[in-house]
Amino acid sequence: MKADIERILIARGAISDRVRTLGEAISQSLEELDKEEEIVLVAVMTGALIFVADLMRYLPMKIRIQLMTASSYVGKSTKSNNDLTLGKLPDVTGRHVLLVDDILDSGKTLTRIRRELEELDPKSIQSCVLLRKKLESAMDVPCEHIGFEIEDEFVVGYGLDYDGYYRNYPDIGVINP
Ligand code: IMP
Ligand code: MG
């Protein structure tokens, strides 16, 4: 697995430091919003798997975790195709939502999920991604919490995959498929 990684972009230590500060910032912003109500944390699978597991341990308020699936990559591709498939939407009506995904690339996934969740009339929605690519399309998507800005390169590890592999790689690395 290691041999396929061209170089490490963000090492595990830097990831965990940032996840902690991100968690603290999110907690503060959710508390300012509402001290009483619980939060529904909607995690987009499978890319956000590791990120959300780490992040939620820095969120001390009452939260429920809801997983939802989204897939836009088919097989050995580093470009998302247009047929985004979403799984069942969680029940967010009348609740505060924190939407968590791994990466903002074209922005199609987060835009579509947020729009569909908004149609369910939640009390509020904030989005959080670990990574955002420096692309105009990604910058245009409303996203309140961002871990790292990265160049437009295909990355794997810490939950992100190529063709289903490398999610278990502990750092974030650039791969040259
Ligand atoms: P978007 O809809 O183009 O923003 O793509 C979002 C989804 O594509 C993310 O949730 C990831 O699962 C996947 N993706 C986008 N860029 C990368 C990458 O560099 N590595 C791995 N997966 C990626
Ligand atoms: Mg994904």
Short mmCIF file of C-alpha atoms and ligand atoms in Angstrom, two decimals:
data_model
loop_
_atom_site.label_atom_id
_atom_site.label_comp_id
_atom_site.label_asym_id
_atom_site.label_seq_id
_atom_site.Cartn_x
_atom_site.Cartn_y
_atom_site.Cartn_z
CA MET A 1 0.00 0.00 0.00
CA LYS A 2 2.77 2.41 1.03
CA ALA A 3 4.53 1.97 -2.29
CA ASP A 4 1.56 3.44 -4.17
CA ILE A 5 1.61 6.69 -2.21
CA GLU A 6 3.71 9.25 -4.04
CA ARG A 7 4.12 11.50 -1.00
CA ILE A 8 2.51 12.34 2.30
CA LEU A 9 0.53 15.58 2.12
CA ILE A 10 -0.76 15.76 5.70
CA ALA A 11 0.78 13.53 8.35
CA ARG A 12 -1.31 11.86 11.05
CA GLY A 13 -0.05 14.21 13.80
CA ALA A 14 -1.12 17.30 11.87
CA ILE A 15 -4.49 15.69 11.12
CA SER A 16 -5.22 14.93 14.74
CA ASP A 17 -4.15 18.43 15.90
CA ARG A 18 -6.45 20.02 13.34
CA VAL A 19 -9.38 17.71 14.09
CA ARG A 20 -9.17 18.80 17.73
CA THR A 21 -9.16 22.55 16.97
CA LEU A 22 -11.91 22.05 14.41
CA GLY A 23 -14.00 20.17 16.99
CA GLU A 24 -13.50 22.98 19.49
CA ALA A 25 -14.56 25.61 16.96
CA ILE A 26 -17.63 23.60 15.94
CA SER A 27 -18.63 23.07 19.58
CA GLN A 28 -18.40 26.77 20.23
CA SER A 29 -20.47 27.63 17.20
CA LEU A 30 -23.14 25.03 18.01
CA GLU A 31 -23.35 26.25 21.58
CA GLU A 32 -23.82 29.83 20.48
CA LEU A 33 -26.65 28.61 18.28
CA ASP A 34 -28.55 26.66 20.90
CA LYS A 35 -27.46 25.40 24.31
CA GLU A 36 -30.49 23.18 24.89
CA GLU A 37 -31.31 21.30 21.71
CA GLU A 38 -29.53 18.18 20.57
CA ILE A 39 -27.59 18.01 17.31
CA VAL A 40 -28.01 15.50 14.49
CA LEU A 41 -24.60 14.76 13.04
CA VAL A 42 -25.05 13.51 9.47
CA ALA A 43 -21.90 11.76 8.25
CA VAL A 44 -21.48 11.03 4.56
CA MET A 45 -20.23 7.51 4.03
CA THR A 46 -17.82 6.07 3.35
CA GLY A 47 -15.23 8.84 3.06
CA ALA A 48 -16.08 10.56 6.36
CA LEU A 49 -15.81 7.32 8.38
CA ILE A 50 -12.54 7.99 10.20
CA PHE A 51 -12.87 11.77 10.31
CA VAL A 52 -16.27 11.68 11.95
CA ALA A 53 -15.17 9.07 14.49
CA ASP A 54 -12.34 11.34 15.60
CA LEU A 55 -14.26 14.61 15.34
CA MET A 56 -17.30 13.55 17.37
CA ARG A 57 -15.14 12.89 20.41
CA TYR A 58 -14.42 16.62 20.53
CA LEU A 59 -18.12 17.50 20.50
CA PRO A 60 -19.28 17.37 24.11
CA MET A 61 -22.97 18.21 23.52
CA LYS A 62 -25.86 15.80 23.08
CA ILE A 63 -25.62 14.42 19.54
CA ARG A 64 -27.13 11.63 17.48
CA ILE A 65 -25.10 10.17 14.65
CA GLN A 66 -26.83 9.42 11.35
CA LEU A 67 -24.92 7.84 8.50
CA MET A 68 -25.94 8.43 4.93
CA THR A 69 -24.37 7.12 1.76
CA ALA A 70 -23.35 9.04 -1.34
CA SER A 71 -21.32 7.78 -4.24
CA SER A 72 -20.18 9.49 -7.39
CA TYR A 73 -16.96 7.70 -8.31
CA VAL A 74 -17.14 4.48 -10.24
CA GLY A 75 -14.22 2.07 -10.07
CA LYS A 76 -10.77 3.27 -11.07
CA SER A 77 -11.54 6.92 -11.61
CA THR A 78 -10.32 10.12 -10.01
CA LYS A 79 -13.08 12.23 -11.57
CA SER A 80 -16.57 12.25 -10.11
CA ASN A 81 -19.26 11.36 -12.63
CA ASN A 82 -22.59 13.08 -12.84
CA ASP A 83 -24.82 10.36 -11.44
CA LEU A 84 -24.59 10.97 -7.77
CA THR A 85 -26.42 8.27 -5.85
CA LEU A 86 -27.72 9.15 -2.40
CA GLY A 87 -28.96 6.70 0.21
CA LYS A 88 -31.88 7.24 2.58
CA LEU A 89 -32.04 10.74 4.06
CA PRO A 90 -31.98 10.92 7.85
CA ASP A 91 -34.83 12.52 9.77
CA VAL A 92 -33.67 16.08 10.44
CA THR A 93 -36.98 17.95 10.52
CA GLY A 94 -36.96 20.55 13.29
CA ARG A 95 -33.41 19.68 14.37
CA HIS A 96 -30.00 21.29 14.25
CA VAL A 97 -27.81 19.50 11.71
CA LEU A 98 -24.06 19.18 11.39
CA LEU A 99 -23.27 17.70 7.98
CA VAL A 100 -19.82 16.08 7.81
CA ASP A 101 -17.98 14.94 4.68
CA ASP A 102 -14.40 14.11 3.82
CA ILE A 103 -13.63 16.47 0.96
CA LEU A 104 -15.06 19.26 -1.19
CA ASP A 105 -13.96 18.69 -4.76
CA SER A 106 -16.47 19.66 -7.47
CA GLY A 107 -18.90 20.43 -4.65
CA LYS A 108 -21.72 18.45 -6.23
CA THR A 109 -22.10 16.00 -3.36
CA LEU A 110 -22.30 18.52 -0.55
CA THR A 111 -24.53 20.88 -2.54
CA ARG A 112 -27.03 18.15 -3.33
CA ILE A 113 -27.11 16.65 0.18
CA ARG A 114 -27.47 20.04 1.82
CA ARG A 115 -30.28 21.00 -0.52
CA GLU A 116 -32.14 17.75 0.13
CA LEU A 117 -31.71 18.10 3.89
CA GLU A 118 -32.87 21.72 3.75
CA GLU A 119 -36.09 20.55 2.12
CA LEU A 120 -36.79 18.56 5.28
CA ASP A 121 -36.96 21.82 7.29
CA PRO A 122 -34.21 21.40 9.85
CA LYS A 123 -33.78 24.10 12.54
CA SER A 124 -30.33 24.86 11.16
CA ILE A 125 -27.58 23.31 9.04
CA GLN A 126 -23.82 23.72 9.21
CA SER A 127 -21.41 21.79 7.02
CA CYS A 128 -17.94 20.56 7.87
CA VAL A 129 -15.33 18.99 5.61
CA LEU A 130 -11.83 17.83 6.45
CA LEU A 131 -10.40 18.94 3.10
CA ARG A 132 -11.31 21.50 0.47
CA LYS A 133 -9.61 21.61 -2.89
CA LYS A 134 -8.58 25.03 -4.16
CA LEU A 135 -11.08 24.98 -7.00
CA GLU A 136 -13.61 27.65 -7.79
CA SER A 137 -16.42 25.09 -7.77
CA ALA A 138 -15.45 23.93 -4.27
CA MET A 139 -15.07 27.47 -2.90
CA ASP A 140 -18.59 28.36 -4.08
CA VAL A 141 -20.25 25.75 -1.87
CA PRO A 142 -21.43 27.01 1.52
CA CYS A 143 -19.31 25.27 4.14
CA GLU A 144 -18.86 26.68 7.64
CA HIS A 145 -16.02 24.48 8.89
CA ILE A 146 -12.96 23.41 6.87
CA GLY A 147 -9.98 21.42 8.10
CA PHE A 148 -7.40 22.02 5.39
CA GLU A 149 -7.25 23.71 1.98
CA ILE A 150 -5.35 21.56 -0.50
CA GLU A 151 -4.24 21.83 -4.12
CA ASP A 152 -6.23 20.06 -6.82
CA GLU A 153 -4.58 16.65 -6.40
CA PHE A 154 -6.10 13.24 -5.82
CA VAL A 155 -5.55 12.22 -2.21
CA VAL A 156 -6.15 9.04 -0.24
CA GLY A 157 -5.95 7.86 3.35
CA TYR A 158 -7.72 8.73 6.62
CA GLY A 159 -10.96 7.49 5.07
CA LEU A 160 -10.45 8.68 1.49
CA ASP A 161 -10.18 6.01 -1.17
CA TYR A 162 -9.09 5.24 -4.68
CA ASP A 163 -11.17 2.42 -6.16
CA GLY A 164 -12.20 1.46 -2.63
CA TYR A 165 -8.64 1.08 -1.33
CA TYR A 166 -6.32 3.07 0.96
CA ARG A 167 -9.03 4.24 3.37
CA ASN A 168 -7.01 2.62 6.16
CA TYR A 169 -3.82 4.53 5.33
CA PRO A 170 -3.29 6.66 8.46
CA ASP A 171 -1.87 9.79 6.79
CA ILE A 172 -3.28 11.75 3.85
CA GLY A 173 -1.16 11.09 0.79
CA VAL A 174 -1.07 11.90 -2.88
CA ILE A 175 -1.48 8.94 -5.17
CA ASN A 176 -0.59 8.67 -8.82
CA PRO A 177 -2.94 6.06 -10.21
P1 IMP B 1 -17.55 16.28 -5.18
O1 IMP B 1 -19.00 15.95 -5.29
O2 IMP B 1 -16.85 16.37 -6.49
O3 IMP B 1 -17.25 17.47 -4.28
O4 IMP B 1 -16.84 15.03 -4.58
C1 IMP B 1 -17.05 14.64 -3.34
C2 IMP B 1 -16.73 13.20 -3.12
O5 IMP B 1 -15.79 12.64 -4.06
C3 IMP B 1 -16.08 13.16 -1.78
O6 IMP B 1 -17.02 12.93 -0.79
C4 IMP B 1 -15.07 12.05 -1.91
O7 IMP B 1 -15.66 10.84 -1.51
C5 IMP B 1 -14.75 11.96 -3.39
N1 IMP B 1 -13.46 12.63 -3.70
C6 IMP B 1 -13.27 13.86 -4.24
N2 IMP B 1 -11.97 14.15 -4.33
C7 IMP B 1 -11.30 13.09 -3.84
C8 IMP B 1 -9.90 12.79 -3.65
O8 IMP B 1 -8.97 13.57 -3.95
N3 IMP B 1 -9.64 11.58 -3.10
C9 IMP B 1 -10.60 10.69 -2.75
N4 IMP B 1 -11.89 10.94 -2.89
C10 IMP B 1 -12.25 12.13 -3.43
MG MG B 2 -17.38 10.64 -0.20
#
